């Protein structure tokens, strides 16, 4: 980018009323200590949760610490199933630059079996079928495409299991 | 079920690069519009403050008192360097791709030096008090980058 | 203890999708000059400037208050910049008030703004950083699942949100400053508008606006001498909780309940529905009116939708909500909370023009933000406590 | 005014790059250490305020994750300034003054190493007529340094002596990043980074965090054996335009210092947040420090510069010396914006 790209209107004699200001900044992010372990595991197709040392709750995805108790998670991990329950959902018909999915798509808050926190993801299902309590399972990318990213899971898909009881997930809405 | 595994804290965290990119569109309002229209037309405008002095670039208000200002004054495209920094290794975002000076330039007829660029070729050509004049870009667009200063 | 403090001047810009007739300094000055004129003050009469706005990425200026301070007459004065997500406008008013309540300043200028047309709000709110999967499309994408959770819990009729949207948009027709003036607003128009984030329809969402709001606040000994009505600040409160933790009730967060309890205790209010004459509540998606009627303890749990249904929150109801048209009608994000606080003050000063609630003496201003995790509120009154 | 004191201070080490920990992971140990020091550092506090910057983090609402380090449960009364944590402390102090709180936590954090800091800070400049030229922080500071040098306000030797002093002092500070035995001659032999500034004239880029606990009256003496009582706390913002400011002095610091009562008595210690050697001299003069004052015993910003925490840390370093009985009266300074645009002064006393 060159600052000379900054421009208003071209020279047709009309007043300049707008300034175009291109801003390009490069950042180098760190996933942090604990989330990195979780991401490395997902590169192997494993879903690792972490247990809060205060109340024993299992966090997935883990950001390395418990926001409620402000403690860093210890070394204990909990391997989770890639099946879970839809806690709540939305059908999205608004395009967003950051989301490469075709409209409409379904966003879901999934409570993975064995986890005590929700994972926000997307669901591939008939729009009319999706409902709270629906049982779903992750659909993974081909193994050779796995990286250290939650995008290894393409989406969730309904499975043939009876709905979860409302009481079993209502505290996670 | 708990699965005890060694999550050795000596492991390095994962890092990744990320680009934050957007082209903002800044509406200018009446005073700044006149200033930038002037630049497109290769004219430099300042604005008269309550005490009669002229400041450039113009503000819609007096910086010391907040009082609204509106009397635009055309200024000559030359002035004096009041201070400068020599950029030996320009960054990609910066206006010139060869060494240059950022300078505080006080344009004739104005009392307030402002930050701009002096394309002086060599550091040895820079001196506080030196005269500089505007060199307009081949095409002006109505932006502060429509010109640089060069030694007069 | 705290110095009694009053709002003595209120100024707002016209809210529009693009205020492309103004620069950023021009925008904040339009609101601030009106607030000063209302208060009969000049820039020189202000002791400090408190400025609030949402993320800097909206306008692409890092800490823009630094370059805007002198546009607000703030040269060689103290200046603070507040940022608490969507609740920031409310928090800014509370921080400004605290400067006077603490006896540090006699008179402060409080300004909040957003010039969203300089960029794109959904972009700025949804920037995905490495290692995180982007599935949340803007604020609507985040809040729609929570609205569904509320509907499931409360058994609210599916058209509750439509009714809120119609009511707020009708109120906006009385407010010349509002961004959206939908003359032909009707139940069917909202019901037939596209479903964006199911169950949230297009006309149940807030717009993206440019705008600024400003308040002048003053200590008691100055404000008491004024011939016109002022808005006395009876209580302010803020509460925050983390975005996500196991078992967090995102639909009815404890932070809102704690915030409401503390606010009313400090304001000496025991029956909020009866003692408060009207309220401006931060409702960016229509369903949040019934949700925050419960969250602010105006009514019982799971009963909020009934207030909407029974017309209690309409202009002529027993508890009018969002007389100005609310966030649904004007939403310069960083200013939206302050506009709520300002409208509450306008009401108790009897200066709300066409959207005045007759005889309003005590009003609630409310803002929230983040993942329903930041709350800021105040109670203002035409009478001293 | 209520009697309010700093009763606890903790910080992370300042490091050039913290690749392995995110902001929350940097902050948690700082707050845990504060809890060990004082018994409270989270939801037990009556009020909490933080300082951070979205542009340092490269994303909107960066401060929201910072709250994850606090343990905000049950929900806390909390606010945030998009400023250095020193101003968060000011807001917290105001909340105690108005009787809203008796104890308050302030913290600041930043990881400027994630981006190109001198360019990121160009986004602070006037967005219409300055930012599009992308002047980096060092070039902007250089304009001020040359202005002062050529007016004869001080010499390059005096600037170098600031770096020698601060980085020598920092040798005893385990949290400092740049420390050691520098000499004026050695520094003057360095090539210019941006003429007239050499590398040693500039504060380093640092990642880090710090936290302070405030308490009023008897609570202060219960928590801390020798609290650092706040006797003056003021801040001033100048216009940004370089053309309308006197770059040869820090007018804002002068006004804040006068209002805070700096000049009325002896000063054992001063901690300055000036990120360039010439700015350190300007701040020192603006504060009117007597010759016997020990300046930057921690090394100051030139030894460790975790943006958004560095100003708060200056107050903390002063307070820590009062806790330990090494000082009776101290002055701390914080700054923000180009060329010392915004300044804060805090006066602390052992009794």
Short mmCIF file of N, CA, C and O in Angstrom, two decimals, chain C residues 1-2 23-25 54-57 60-63 65-67 69-70 74-86 91 94-95 98-99 101-102 104-105 124-125 127 129 236-243 245 254-255 258 266 373-374, chain D residues 1 53-56 58-61 63-64 67-68 72-83 87 90-91 93-95 97-100 120-121 123-124 126-128 131 235-240 244-245 251 255 259 308 336-337 341-342:
data_model
loop_
_atom_site.label_atom_id
_atom_site.label_comp_id
_atom_site.label_asym_id
_atom_site.label_seq_id
_atom_site.Cartn_x
_atom_site.Cartn_y
_atom_site.Cartn_z
N UNK C 1 -19.65 12.07 51.80
CA UNK C 1 -20.44 11.29 50.84
C UNK C 1 -20.62 12.09 49.57
O UNK C 1 -20.20 13.22 49.43
N UNK C 2 -21.30 11.45 48.63
CA UNK C 2 -21.33 12.02 47.28
C UNK C 2 -22.06 13.36 47.23
O UNK C 2 -23.09 13.56 47.86
N UNK C 23 -17.28 16.43 9.80
CA UNK C 23 -16.11 15.66 10.21
C UNK C 23 -16.39 15.07 11.59
O UNK C 23 -17.43 15.35 12.20
N UNK C 24 -15.44 14.28 12.10
CA UNK C 24 -15.60 13.79 13.47
C UNK C 24 -15.64 14.93 14.49
O UNK C 24 -16.52 14.96 15.35
N UNK C 25 -14.71 15.91 14.40
CA UNK C 25 -14.84 17.04 15.33
C UNK C 25 -16.17 17.77 15.16
O UNK C 25 -16.79 18.19 16.14
N UNK C 54 -17.41 3.44 21.36
CA UNK C 54 -17.16 2.00 21.25
C UNK C 54 -15.81 1.79 20.55
O UNK C 54 -15.00 2.70 20.52
N UNK C 55 -15.55 0.61 19.99
CA UNK C 55 -14.16 0.33 19.55
C UNK C 55 -13.58 1.34 18.58
O UNK C 55 -14.26 1.83 17.68
N UNK C 56 -12.28 1.61 18.78
CA UNK C 56 -11.56 2.55 17.92
C UNK C 56 -11.57 2.09 16.46
O UNK C 56 -11.43 2.90 15.55
N UNK C 57 -11.72 0.78 16.23
CA UNK C 57 -11.69 0.27 14.86
C UNK C 57 -12.87 0.78 14.03
O UNK C 57 -12.82 0.74 12.81
N UNK C 60 -11.21 3.95 12.83
CA UNK C 60 -9.84 3.83 12.39
C UNK C 60 -8.92 4.89 12.98
O UNK C 60 -7.98 5.33 12.32
N UNK C 61 -9.20 5.30 14.20
CA UNK C 61 -8.33 6.24 14.90
C UNK C 61 -8.07 5.65 16.29
O UNK C 61 -9.01 5.28 16.98
N UNK C 62 -6.80 5.54 16.65
CA UNK C 62 -6.46 4.99 17.97
C UNK C 62 -6.62 6.09 19.02
O UNK C 62 -6.00 7.14 18.91
N UNK C 63 -7.47 5.85 20.00
CA UNK C 63 -7.73 6.84 21.05
C UNK C 63 -8.10 8.21 20.45
O UNK C 63 -7.40 9.21 20.68
N UNK C 65 -10.02 10.42 21.16
CA UNK C 65 -10.24 11.52 22.11
C UNK C 65 -9.02 12.43 22.19
O UNK C 65 -9.15 13.61 22.51
N UNK C 66 -7.84 11.90 21.88
CA UNK C 66 -6.64 12.75 21.94
C UNK C 66 -6.72 13.87 20.91
O UNK C 66 -6.40 15.02 21.21
N UNK C 67 -7.15 13.54 19.70
CA UNK C 67 -7.25 14.61 18.69
C UNK C 67 -8.56 15.37 18.79
O UNK C 67 -8.66 16.48 18.28
N UNK C 69 -10.04 16.22 21.77
CA UNK C 69 -10.18 16.91 23.04
C UNK C 69 -10.32 18.42 22.87
O UNK C 69 -11.19 19.06 23.47
N UNK C 70 -9.49 19.02 22.02
CA UNK C 70 -9.57 20.48 21.89
C UNK C 70 -10.78 20.91 21.08
O UNK C 70 -11.22 22.06 21.18
N UNK C 74 -11.42 21.25 25.39
CA UNK C 74 -10.74 20.56 26.49
C UNK C 74 -9.26 20.87 26.64
O UNK C 74 -8.57 20.21 27.42
N UNK C 75 -8.76 21.87 25.89
CA UNK C 75 -7.33 22.16 25.96
C UNK C 75 -6.91 22.52 27.38
O UNK C 75 -7.53 23.38 28.02
N UNK C 76 -5.89 21.87 27.87
CA UNK C 76 -5.31 22.10 29.20
C UNK C 76 -6.31 21.83 30.32
O UNK C 76 -6.30 22.45 31.37
N UNK C 77 -7.20 20.88 30.05
CA UNK C 77 -8.13 20.41 31.07
C UNK C 77 -7.97 18.90 31.20
O UNK C 77 -7.40 18.26 30.34
N UNK C 78 -8.53 18.32 32.28
CA UNK C 78 -8.51 16.86 32.40
C UNK C 78 -9.47 16.24 31.37
O UNK C 78 -10.53 16.80 31.08
N UNK C 79 -9.09 15.09 30.84
CA UNK C 79 -9.93 14.39 29.88
C UNK C 79 -9.80 12.88 30.11
O UNK C 79 -8.70 12.37 30.33
N UNK C 80 -10.92 12.19 30.11
CA UNK C 80 -10.93 10.73 30.25
C UNK C 80 -11.69 10.12 29.10
O UNK C 80 -12.67 10.68 28.63
N UNK C 81 -11.26 8.95 28.68
CA UNK C 81 -11.94 8.22 27.61
C UNK C 81 -12.45 6.88 28.15
O UNK C 81 -11.66 6.04 28.60
N UNK C 82 -13.75 6.69 28.06
CA UNK C 82 -14.38 5.49 28.59
C UNK C 82 -14.69 4.54 27.43
O UNK C 82 -15.04 4.97 26.34
N UNK C 83 -14.55 3.26 27.66
CA UNK C 83 -14.94 2.25 26.66
C UNK C 83 -15.35 0.98 27.39
O UNK C 83 -14.52 0.28 27.94
N UNK C 84 -16.64 0.72 27.42
CA UNK C 84 -17.14 -0.50 28.07
C UNK C 84 -18.12 -1.22 27.15
O UNK C 84 -19.22 -1.57 27.54
N UNK C 85 -17.73 -1.43 25.89
CA UNK C 85 -18.59 -2.10 24.90
C UNK C 85 -19.90 -1.32 24.74
O UNK C 85 -19.93 -0.10 24.91
N UNK C 86 -20.99 -2.02 24.44
CA UNK C 86 -22.26 -1.33 24.12
C UNK C 86 -22.79 -0.47 25.25
O UNK C 86 -23.54 0.47 25.03
N UNK C 91 -21.95 4.19 30.75
CA UNK C 91 -20.78 4.25 31.63
C UNK C 91 -20.13 5.63 31.59
O UNK C 91 -19.65 6.13 32.60
N UNK C 94 -21.93 7.89 33.79
CA UNK C 94 -21.67 7.57 35.20
C UNK C 94 -20.29 8.06 35.62
O UNK C 94 -20.12 8.63 36.71
N UNK C 95 -19.29 7.88 34.76
CA UNK C 95 -17.94 8.37 35.08
C UNK C 95 -17.96 9.90 35.19
O UNK C 95 -17.39 10.48 36.13
N UNK C 98 -19.55 10.97 38.35
CA UNK C 98 -18.73 10.68 39.54
C UNK C 98 -17.69 11.77 39.77
O UNK C 98 -17.30 12.01 40.92
N UNK C 99 -17.25 12.44 38.69
CA UNK C 99 -16.27 13.52 38.86
C UNK C 99 -16.86 14.67 39.68
O UNK C 99 -16.17 15.32 40.46
N UNK C 101 -19.76 14.21 41.61
CA UNK C 101 -20.21 13.62 42.89
C UNK C 101 -19.08 13.49 43.89
O UNK C 101 -19.29 13.56 45.09
N UNK C 102 -17.85 13.31 43.38
CA UNK C 102 -16.69 13.19 44.27
C UNK C 102 -16.18 14.55 44.73
O UNK C 102 -15.25 14.63 45.52
N UNK C 104 -14.67 16.69 42.84
CA UNK C 104 -13.42 17.02 42.15
C UNK C 104 -13.64 18.15 41.14
O UNK C 104 -12.81 19.03 41.00
N UNK C 105 -14.75 18.10 40.42
CA UNK C 105 -15.07 19.16 39.46
C UNK C 105 -16.45 19.73 39.76
O UNK C 105 -17.32 19.04 40.29
N UNK C 124 -16.32 -4.42 11.83
CA UNK C 124 -15.53 -4.07 13.02
C UNK C 124 -15.88 -4.95 14.22
O UNK C 124 -15.04 -5.19 15.07
N UNK C 125 -17.12 -5.43 14.26
CA UNK C 125 -17.55 -6.24 15.40
C UNK C 125 -17.24 -7.72 15.21
O UNK C 125 -17.32 -8.49 16.15
N UNK C 127 -14.40 -9.06 13.47
CA UNK C 127 -13.05 -9.37 13.00
C UNK C 127 -12.61 -10.69 13.62
O UNK C 127 -12.64 -10.86 14.83
N UNK C 129 -9.86 -13.26 14.58
CA UNK C 129 -8.42 -13.34 14.79
C UNK C 129 -8.02 -14.80 14.65
O UNK C 129 -8.88 -15.67 14.69
N UNK C 236 -26.56 5.82 40.47
CA UNK C 236 -25.96 5.22 39.28
C UNK C 236 -25.47 3.83 39.67
O UNK C 236 -25.15 3.59 40.84
N UNK C 237 -25.42 2.93 38.72
CA UNK C 237 -24.88 1.60 39.03
C UNK C 237 -24.29 0.96 37.78
O UNK C 237 -24.76 1.20 36.66
N UNK C 238 -23.22 0.18 37.98
CA UNK C 238 -22.60 -0.59 36.90
C UNK C 238 -22.34 -1.99 37.42
O UNK C 238 -21.94 -2.17 38.56
N UNK C 239 -22.55 -2.99 36.56
CA UNK C 239 -22.18 -4.37 36.90
C UNK C 239 -21.69 -5.08 35.65
O UNK C 239 -22.23 -4.90 34.58
N UNK C 240 -20.64 -5.89 35.84
CA UNK C 240 -20.06 -6.67 34.74
C UNK C 240 -19.84 -8.10 35.18
O UNK C 240 -19.58 -8.36 36.36
N UNK C 241 -19.91 -9.01 34.22
CA UNK C 241 -19.52 -10.40 34.48
C UNK C 241 -18.82 -10.94 33.24
O UNK C 241 -18.89 -10.35 32.16
N UNK C 242 -18.10 -12.07 33.35
CA UNK C 242 -17.36 -12.58 32.20
C UNK C 242 -18.29 -12.98 31.05
O UNK C 242 -19.47 -13.28 31.26
N UNK C 243 -17.74 -13.00 29.83
CA UNK C 243 -18.53 -13.34 28.64
C UNK C 243 -19.05 -14.77 28.68
O UNK C 243 -20.17 -15.05 28.29
N UNK C 245 -18.75 -18.56 30.86
CA UNK C 245 -18.24 -19.55 31.81
C UNK C 245 -19.31 -20.61 31.97
O UNK C 245 -20.46 -20.41 31.56
N UNK C 254 -26.82 -12.69 35.86
CA UNK C 254 -26.88 -12.19 37.23
C UNK C 254 -26.45 -10.73 37.30
O UNK C 254 -26.92 -9.98 38.16
N UNK C 255 -25.58 -10.31 36.38
CA UNK C 255 -25.10 -8.92 36.42
C UNK C 255 -26.25 -7.93 36.29
O UNK C 255 -26.26 -6.88 36.94
N UNK C 258 -28.26 -8.06 39.70
CA UNK C 258 -27.51 -7.39 40.78
C UNK C 258 -27.50 -5.88 40.56
O UNK C 258 -27.62 -5.09 41.50
N UNK C 266 -30.04 2.13 46.19
CA UNK C 266 -29.40 3.44 46.34
C UNK C 266 -30.37 4.58 46.06
O UNK C 266 -30.24 5.67 46.62
N UNK C 373 -23.22 -8.63 29.19
CA UNK C 373 -22.38 -8.80 30.38
C UNK C 373 -21.99 -7.48 31.05
O UNK C 373 -21.49 -7.49 32.16
N UNK C 374 -22.19 -6.36 30.34
CA UNK C 374 -21.90 -5.05 30.93
C UNK C 374 -23.21 -4.28 31.08
O UNK C 374 -23.95 -4.16 30.10
N UNK D 1 -11.84 15.82 51.28
CA UNK D 1 -11.44 14.64 50.52
C UNK D 1 -11.21 13.46 51.48
O UNK D 1 -10.72 13.64 52.59
N UNK D 53 -5.82 -1.12 25.15
CA UNK D 53 -6.08 -0.51 23.84
C UNK D 53 -6.40 -1.57 22.80
O UNK D 53 -5.66 -2.53 22.61
N UNK D 54 -7.53 -1.37 22.11
CA UNK D 54 -7.92 -2.30 21.04
C UNK D 54 -6.90 -2.33 19.91
O UNK D 54 -6.69 -3.38 19.30
N UNK D 55 -6.29 -1.20 19.59
CA UNK D 55 -5.35 -1.20 18.46
C UNK D 55 -4.06 -1.93 18.78
O UNK D 55 -3.40 -2.44 17.88
N UNK D 56 -3.68 -1.99 20.06
CA UNK D 56 -2.51 -2.81 20.39
C UNK D 56 -2.83 -4.28 20.16
O UNK D 56 -2.00 -5.06 19.71
N UNK D 58 -5.21 -5.39 18.10
CA UNK D 58 -5.63 -5.66 16.73
C UNK D 58 -7.03 -6.20 16.62
O UNK D 58 -7.38 -6.82 15.63
N UNK D 59 -7.86 -5.96 17.62
CA UNK D 59 -9.25 -6.39 17.54
C UNK D 59 -10.12 -5.55 18.45
O UNK D 59 -9.63 -4.92 19.38
N UNK D 60 -11.41 -5.54 18.14
CA UNK D 60 -12.34 -4.76 18.94
C UNK D 60 -12.60 -5.44 20.28
O UNK D 60 -12.58 -6.67 20.37
N UNK D 61 -12.86 -4.63 21.31
CA UNK D 61 -13.24 -5.15 22.63
C UNK D 61 -12.16 -6.02 23.26
O UNK D 61 -12.47 -7.03 23.89
N UNK D 63 -10.48 -5.48 25.76
CA UNK D 63 -10.52 -5.43 27.23
C UNK D 63 -11.47 -6.47 27.81
O UNK D 63 -11.38 -6.81 28.97
N UNK D 64 -12.42 -6.94 26.97
CA UNK D 64 -13.42 -7.87 27.49
C UNK D 64 -12.75 -9.15 27.99
O UNK D 64 -13.08 -9.67 29.05
N UNK D 67 -11.16 -9.07 31.44
CA UNK D 67 -12.03 -9.31 32.59
C UNK D 67 -11.97 -10.78 33.03
O UNK D 67 -12.22 -11.10 34.18
N UNK D 68 -11.62 -11.67 32.09
CA UNK D 68 -11.51 -13.10 32.42
C UNK D 68 -10.42 -13.35 33.46
O UNK D 68 -10.41 -14.40 34.11
N UNK D 72 -14.63 -12.17 37.76
CA UNK D 72 -15.70 -11.20 37.99
C UNK D 72 -16.98 -11.93 38.39
O UNK D 72 -18.01 -11.88 37.71
N UNK D 73 -16.92 -12.65 39.48
CA UNK D 73 -18.08 -13.40 39.95
C UNK D 73 -18.06 -13.52 41.44
O UNK D 73 -17.05 -13.93 41.98
N UNK D 74 -19.15 -13.15 42.13
CA UNK D 74 -20.37 -12.56 41.54
C UNK D 74 -20.05 -11.28 40.80
O UNK D 74 -18.98 -10.69 41.01
N UNK D 75 -20.97 -10.83 39.91
CA UNK D 75 -20.69 -9.69 39.05
C UNK D 75 -20.12 -8.50 39.80
O UNK D 75 -20.48 -8.25 40.96
N UNK D 76 -19.22 -7.79 39.13
CA UNK D 76 -18.46 -6.71 39.77
C UNK D 76 -18.90 -5.35 39.24
O UNK D 76 -19.43 -5.25 38.13
N UNK D 77 -18.66 -4.34 40.05
CA UNK D 77 -18.85 -2.97 39.59
C UNK D 77 -17.54 -2.57 38.91
O UNK D 77 -16.50 -2.52 39.55
N UNK D 78 -17.62 -2.33 37.61
CA UNK D 78 -16.39 -2.33 36.82
C UNK D 78 -16.50 -1.39 35.65
O UNK D 78 -17.57 -1.19 35.09
N UNK D 79 -15.37 -0.81 35.28
CA UNK D 79 -15.34 0.08 34.12
C UNK D 79 -13.99 -0.05 33.43
O UNK D 79 -13.10 -0.74 33.91
N UNK D 80 -13.87 0.61 32.29
CA UNK D 80 -12.65 0.48 31.49
C UNK D 80 -12.37 1.80 30.80
O UNK D 80 -13.28 2.45 30.28
N UNK D 81 -11.10 2.20 30.80
CA UNK D 81 -10.70 3.36 30.01
C UNK D 81 -9.79 2.88 28.88
O UNK D 81 -8.99 1.96 29.07
N UNK D 82 -9.94 3.50 27.71
CA UNK D 82 -9.05 3.17 26.59
C UNK D 82 -7.81 4.05 26.76
O UNK D 82 -7.50 4.93 25.95
N UNK D 83 -7.12 3.84 27.88
CA UNK D 83 -6.02 4.69 28.31
C UNK D 83 -5.08 3.84 29.14
O UNK D 83 -5.40 2.71 29.48
N UNK D 87 -4.82 6.12 34.39
CA UNK D 87 -6.10 6.82 34.35
C UNK D 87 -7.22 5.92 34.88
O UNK D 87 -8.21 6.40 35.41
N UNK D 90 -7.07 6.54 38.38
CA UNK D 90 -7.70 7.82 38.69
C UNK D 90 -9.21 7.65 38.83
O UNK D 90 -9.82 8.13 39.79
N UNK D 91 -9.80 6.94 37.86
CA UNK D 91 -11.25 6.72 37.93
C UNK D 91 -11.62 5.96 39.20
O UNK D 91 -12.63 6.26 39.86
N UNK D 93 -9.97 5.97 42.00
CA UNK D 93 -9.78 6.91 43.13
C UNK D 93 -11.01 7.83 43.27
O UNK D 93 -11.49 8.11 44.38
N UNK D 94 -11.53 8.27 42.12
CA UNK D 94 -12.73 9.12 42.14
C UNK D 94 -13.91 8.37 42.76
O UNK D 94 -14.67 8.92 43.57
N UNK D 95 -14.03 7.09 42.40
CA UNK D 95 -15.15 6.29 42.94
C UNK D 95 -15.05 6.17 44.47
O UNK D 95 -16.05 6.14 45.18
N UNK D 97 -13.50 8.47 46.34
CA UNK D 97 -13.76 9.83 46.83
C UNK D 97 -15.25 10.11 46.98
O UNK D 97 -15.69 10.78 47.90
N UNK D 98 -16.05 9.60 46.02
CA UNK D 98 -17.49 9.92 46.08
C UNK D 98 -18.24 9.00 47.03
O UNK D 98 -19.46 9.12 47.19
N UNK D 99 -17.49 8.06 47.67
CA UNK D 99 -18.14 7.20 48.65
C UNK D 99 -18.78 5.97 48.05
O UNK D 99 -19.46 5.21 48.75
N UNK D 100 -18.57 5.75 46.77
CA UNK D 100 -19.16 4.57 46.11
C UNK D 100 -18.43 3.30 46.52
O UNK D 100 -19.00 2.22 46.53
N UNK D 120 1.69 1.62 14.52
CA UNK D 120 0.37 1.57 15.15
C UNK D 120 0.05 2.91 15.81
O UNK D 120 -1.06 3.42 15.69
N UNK D 121 1.04 3.50 16.46
CA UNK D 121 0.79 4.76 17.17
C UNK D 121 0.57 5.93 16.22
O UNK D 121 0.07 6.98 16.64
N UNK D 123 -1.66 5.94 14.25
CA UNK D 123 -3.13 6.02 14.20
C UNK D 123 -3.70 6.94 15.27
O UNK D 123 -4.89 7.19 15.29
N UNK D 124 -2.85 7.41 16.19
CA UNK D 124 -3.31 8.39 17.18
C UNK D 124 -3.35 9.80 16.61
O UNK D 124 -3.95 10.69 17.20
N UNK D 126 -3.80 13.15 13.98
CA UNK D 126 -4.95 13.72 13.28
C UNK D 126 -5.26 12.90 12.02
O UNK D 126 -4.41 12.77 11.14
N UNK D 127 -6.47 12.32 11.94
CA UNK D 127 -6.74 11.36 10.86
C UNK D 127 -6.87 12.00 9.48
O UNK D 127 -6.85 11.28 8.48
N UNK D 128 -7.00 13.31 9.42
CA UNK D 128 -7.21 13.96 8.14
C UNK D 128 -5.90 14.43 7.51
O UNK D 128 -5.63 14.16 6.35
N UNK D 131 -2.19 11.59 9.92
CA UNK D 131 -2.11 10.13 9.85
C UNK D 131 -1.79 9.60 8.44
O UNK D 131 -1.00 8.66 8.31
N UNK D 235 -4.59 15.30 36.22
CA UNK D 235 -4.16 15.02 34.85
C UNK D 235 -4.68 16.11 33.92
O UNK D 235 -5.72 16.72 34.18
N UNK D 236 -3.92 16.34 32.85
CA UNK D 236 -4.21 17.45 31.94
C UNK D 236 -3.95 16.97 30.51
O UNK D 236 -2.96 16.28 30.24
N UNK D 237 -4.82 17.39 29.59
CA UNK D 237 -4.64 17.05 28.18
C UNK D 237 -4.43 18.34 27.37
O UNK D 237 -5.23 19.27 27.48
N UNK D 238 -3.37 18.38 26.60
CA UNK D 238 -3.09 19.52 25.73
C UNK D 238 -3.73 19.28 24.36
O UNK D 238 -4.09 18.16 24.03
N UNK D 239 -3.83 20.32 23.54
CA UNK D 239 -4.22 20.10 22.15
C UNK D 239 -3.17 19.20 21.49
O UNK D 239 -2.02 19.17 21.92
N UNK D 240 -3.57 18.48 20.44
CA UNK D 240 -2.61 17.60 19.80
C UNK D 240 -1.69 18.35 18.84
O UNK D 240 -0.51 18.04 18.73
N UNK D 244 0.58 24.44 17.83
CA UNK D 244 0.00 25.33 18.84
C UNK D 244 0.50 25.00 20.25
O UNK D 244 0.05 25.60 21.22
N UNK D 245 1.43 24.04 20.33
CA UNK D 245 1.98 23.69 21.64
C UNK D 245 3.43 24.16 21.71
O UNK D 245 4.11 24.25 20.71
N UNK D 251 3.72 21.51 29.35
CA UNK D 251 2.80 22.42 30.02
C UNK D 251 1.76 21.64 30.84
O UNK D 251 1.42 22.03 31.95
N UNK D 255 0.94 22.02 34.86
CA UNK D 255 -0.36 22.36 35.47
C UNK D 255 -0.78 21.26 36.45
O UNK D 255 -1.21 21.53 37.58
N UNK D 259 -1.36 21.65 40.52
CA UNK D 259 -2.64 21.33 41.15
C UNK D 259 -2.50 20.18 42.15
O UNK D 259 -3.24 20.10 43.14
N UNK D 308 0.08 0.87 28.26
CA UNK D 308 -1.19 0.72 28.96
C UNK D 308 -1.00 0.27 30.41
O UNK D 308 -1.93 0.30 31.20
N UNK D 336 0.47 10.05 27.74
CA UNK D 336 -0.19 9.42 26.60
C UNK D 336 -0.20 10.41 25.45
O UNK D 336 -0.13 11.62 25.65
N UNK D 337 -0.26 9.90 24.23
CA UNK D 337 -0.34 10.77 23.06
C UNK D 337 1.03 11.23 22.60
O UNK D 337 2.03 11.06 23.30
N UNK D 341 1.46 14.66 25.09
CA UNK D 341 0.22 15.43 24.97
C UNK D 341 -0.62 15.40 26.23
O UNK D 341 -1.18 16.40 26.66
N UNK D 342 -0.72 14.22 26.83
CA UNK D 342 -1.57 14.07 28.00
C UNK D 342 -0.72 13.57 29.16
O UNK D 342 0.04 12.62 29.00
#
